[in-house]
XYZ file of C-alpha atoms in Angstrom:
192
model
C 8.382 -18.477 -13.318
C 6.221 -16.345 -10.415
C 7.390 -13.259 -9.563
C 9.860 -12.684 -12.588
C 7.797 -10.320 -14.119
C 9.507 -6.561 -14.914
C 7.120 -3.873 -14.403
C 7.332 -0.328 -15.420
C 5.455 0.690 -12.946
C 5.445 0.093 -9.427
C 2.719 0.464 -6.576
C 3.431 0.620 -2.725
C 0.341 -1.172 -0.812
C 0.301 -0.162 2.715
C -1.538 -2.733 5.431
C -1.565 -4.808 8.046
C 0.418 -7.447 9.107
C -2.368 -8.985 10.893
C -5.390 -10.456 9.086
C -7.959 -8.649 11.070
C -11.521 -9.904 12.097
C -13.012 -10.429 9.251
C -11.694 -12.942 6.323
C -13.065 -10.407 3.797
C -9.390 -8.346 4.356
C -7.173 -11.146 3.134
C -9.704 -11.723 0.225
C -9.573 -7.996 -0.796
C -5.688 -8.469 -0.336
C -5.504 -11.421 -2.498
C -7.803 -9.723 -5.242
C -5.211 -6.969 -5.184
C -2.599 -8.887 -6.003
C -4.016 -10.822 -8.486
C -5.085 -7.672 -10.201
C -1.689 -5.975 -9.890
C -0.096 -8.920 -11.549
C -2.872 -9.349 -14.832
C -1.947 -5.381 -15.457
C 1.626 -5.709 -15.117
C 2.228 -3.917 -11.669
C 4.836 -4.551 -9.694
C 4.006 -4.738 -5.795
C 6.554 -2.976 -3.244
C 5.350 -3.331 0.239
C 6.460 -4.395 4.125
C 7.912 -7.111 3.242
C 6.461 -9.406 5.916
C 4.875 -12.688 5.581
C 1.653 -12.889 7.719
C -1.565 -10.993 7.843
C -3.094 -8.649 5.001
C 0.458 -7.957 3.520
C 1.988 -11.315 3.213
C -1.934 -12.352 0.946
C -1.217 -9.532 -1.050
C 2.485 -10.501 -1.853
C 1.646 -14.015 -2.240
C -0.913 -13.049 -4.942
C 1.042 -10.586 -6.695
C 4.007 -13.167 -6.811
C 1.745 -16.090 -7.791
C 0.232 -13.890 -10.556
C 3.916 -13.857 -12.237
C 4.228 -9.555 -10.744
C 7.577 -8.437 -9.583
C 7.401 -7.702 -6.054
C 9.888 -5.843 -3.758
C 9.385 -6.031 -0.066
C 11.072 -3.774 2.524
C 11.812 -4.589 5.940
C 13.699 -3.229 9.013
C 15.972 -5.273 10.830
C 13.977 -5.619 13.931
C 10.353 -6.571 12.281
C 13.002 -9.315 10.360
C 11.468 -11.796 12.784
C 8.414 -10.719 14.061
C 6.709 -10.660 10.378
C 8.410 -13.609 9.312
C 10.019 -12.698 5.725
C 11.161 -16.412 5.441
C 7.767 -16.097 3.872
C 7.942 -13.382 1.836
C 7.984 -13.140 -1.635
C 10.523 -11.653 -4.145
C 13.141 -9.281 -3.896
C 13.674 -8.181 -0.163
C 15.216 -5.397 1.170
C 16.584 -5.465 5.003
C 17.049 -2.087 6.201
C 18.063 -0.561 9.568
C 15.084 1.607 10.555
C 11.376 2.013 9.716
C 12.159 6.017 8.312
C 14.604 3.880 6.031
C 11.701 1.641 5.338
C 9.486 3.936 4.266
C 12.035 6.024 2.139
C 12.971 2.962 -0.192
C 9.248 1.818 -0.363
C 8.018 5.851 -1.549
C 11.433 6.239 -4.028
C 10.439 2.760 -5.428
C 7.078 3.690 -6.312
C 4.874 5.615 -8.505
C 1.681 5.236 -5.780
C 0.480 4.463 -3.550
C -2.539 1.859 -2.684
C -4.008 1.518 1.100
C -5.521 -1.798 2.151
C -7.025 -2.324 5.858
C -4.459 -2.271 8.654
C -3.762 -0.730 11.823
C -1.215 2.459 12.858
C 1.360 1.176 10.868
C -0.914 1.680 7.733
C -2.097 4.839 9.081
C 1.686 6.097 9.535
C 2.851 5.297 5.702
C -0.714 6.897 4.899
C -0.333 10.154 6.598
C 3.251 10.864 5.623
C 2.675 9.844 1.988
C -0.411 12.421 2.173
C 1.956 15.088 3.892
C 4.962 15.008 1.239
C 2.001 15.244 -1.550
C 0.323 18.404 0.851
C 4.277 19.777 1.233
C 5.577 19.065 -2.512
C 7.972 16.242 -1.991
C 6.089 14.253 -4.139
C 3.017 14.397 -6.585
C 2.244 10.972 -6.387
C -1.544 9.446 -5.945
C -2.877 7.688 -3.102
C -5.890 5.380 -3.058
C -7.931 4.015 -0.027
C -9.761 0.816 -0.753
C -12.634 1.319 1.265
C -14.078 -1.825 0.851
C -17.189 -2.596 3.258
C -16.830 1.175 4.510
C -13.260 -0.056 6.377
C -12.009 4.254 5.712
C -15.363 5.841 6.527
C -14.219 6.812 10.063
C -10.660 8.238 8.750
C -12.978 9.805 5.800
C -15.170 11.789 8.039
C -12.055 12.592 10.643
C -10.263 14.207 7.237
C -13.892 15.999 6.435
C -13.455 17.640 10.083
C -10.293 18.271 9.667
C -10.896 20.512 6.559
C -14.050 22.251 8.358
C -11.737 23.467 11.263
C -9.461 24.833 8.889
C -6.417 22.686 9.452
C -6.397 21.358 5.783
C -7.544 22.430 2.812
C -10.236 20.947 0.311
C -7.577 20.944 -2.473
C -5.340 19.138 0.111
C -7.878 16.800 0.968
C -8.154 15.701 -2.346
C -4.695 13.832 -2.641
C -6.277 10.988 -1.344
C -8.749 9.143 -3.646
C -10.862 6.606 -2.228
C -11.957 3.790 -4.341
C -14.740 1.070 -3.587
C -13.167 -1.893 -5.510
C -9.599 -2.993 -6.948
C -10.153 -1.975 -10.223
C -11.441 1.257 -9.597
C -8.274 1.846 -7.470
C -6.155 0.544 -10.186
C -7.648 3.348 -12.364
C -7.312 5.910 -9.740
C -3.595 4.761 -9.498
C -3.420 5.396 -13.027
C -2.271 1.834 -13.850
C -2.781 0.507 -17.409
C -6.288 -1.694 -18.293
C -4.990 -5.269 -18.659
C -4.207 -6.676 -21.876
C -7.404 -7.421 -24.016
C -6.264 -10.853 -26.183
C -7.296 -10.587 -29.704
């Protein structure tokens, strides 16, 4: 049965609940989950139904991978979780929201999306830069989508404000199995 899957390992995807201009975002989204599922990673994410997030759950959950969304109480509507797949968790705030999805997780994976995305990004990145956690982060910059926050991090480093070392606890990864890798998540099974 889809979605029944245990996994050892979990990964957090952070995106958008919209699908964006371009159809290419759902199709990396989809790919995601499909890959997440042949390896045996579970998905935790937003939890809603629509947009970049609810292709990536829908793959993942298709592919037979145990996913866990994570919703507050007042997106409940708006991002329709009717929809969603697996497990979900309704919490009361978004600080909530983002505590459960970081405790259940052993990365962190960062698909296209707006400030939402950005806002999981940057405080994942600051508990790795203050020591709460060591865990890794991966931007899939597929058609160039991080270049902008890539060269804003770059300034950010030349002023001083962060260090190189710092800087580093973000990978960034071209394709889904190079983030995969990065992520640290086991090769699929090879049948023999």
């Amino acid at each position: 049965m889809p979605g029944t899957r245990q996994a050892l390992d979990r990964i957090a995807v952070f995106c958008g609940a919209r699908t964006g201009i371009r159809p290419q975002y759902v199709e990396l989204a989809k790919e995601f989950g499909v890959a997440l599922a042949r390896r045996g990673v579970g998905l935790v994410y937003g939890a809603g139904g629509v947009g970049v997030m609810g292709a990536v759950a829908d793959a993942a959950f298709s592919g037979g991978a145990s996913v866990t969304g994570v919703i507050p109480h007042r997106l409940y509507e708006r991002e329709l979780p009717r929809r969603s797949r697996g497990e979900v968790f309704v919490v009361r705030t978004m600080h909530e929201r983002k505590a459960r999805m970081y405790k259940l997780s052993k990365g962190f994976a960062v698909l296209p999306g707006g400030l939402g995305t950005l806002d999981e990004l940057m405080e994942v990145a600051t508990w790795n830069q203050l020591g709460f956690h060591q865990k890794p982060i991966v931007l899939i910059n597929h058609e160039g989508f991080f270049d902008p926050l890539a060269a804003m991090l770059d300034h950010i480093v030349k002023e001083g404000f962060l260090s190189p070392q710092e800087r580093s606890c973000m990978d960034m990864a071209i394709g889904v199995e190079e983030a995969l890798d990065l992520l640290g998540c086991a090769p699929e099974s090879v049948a023999l």
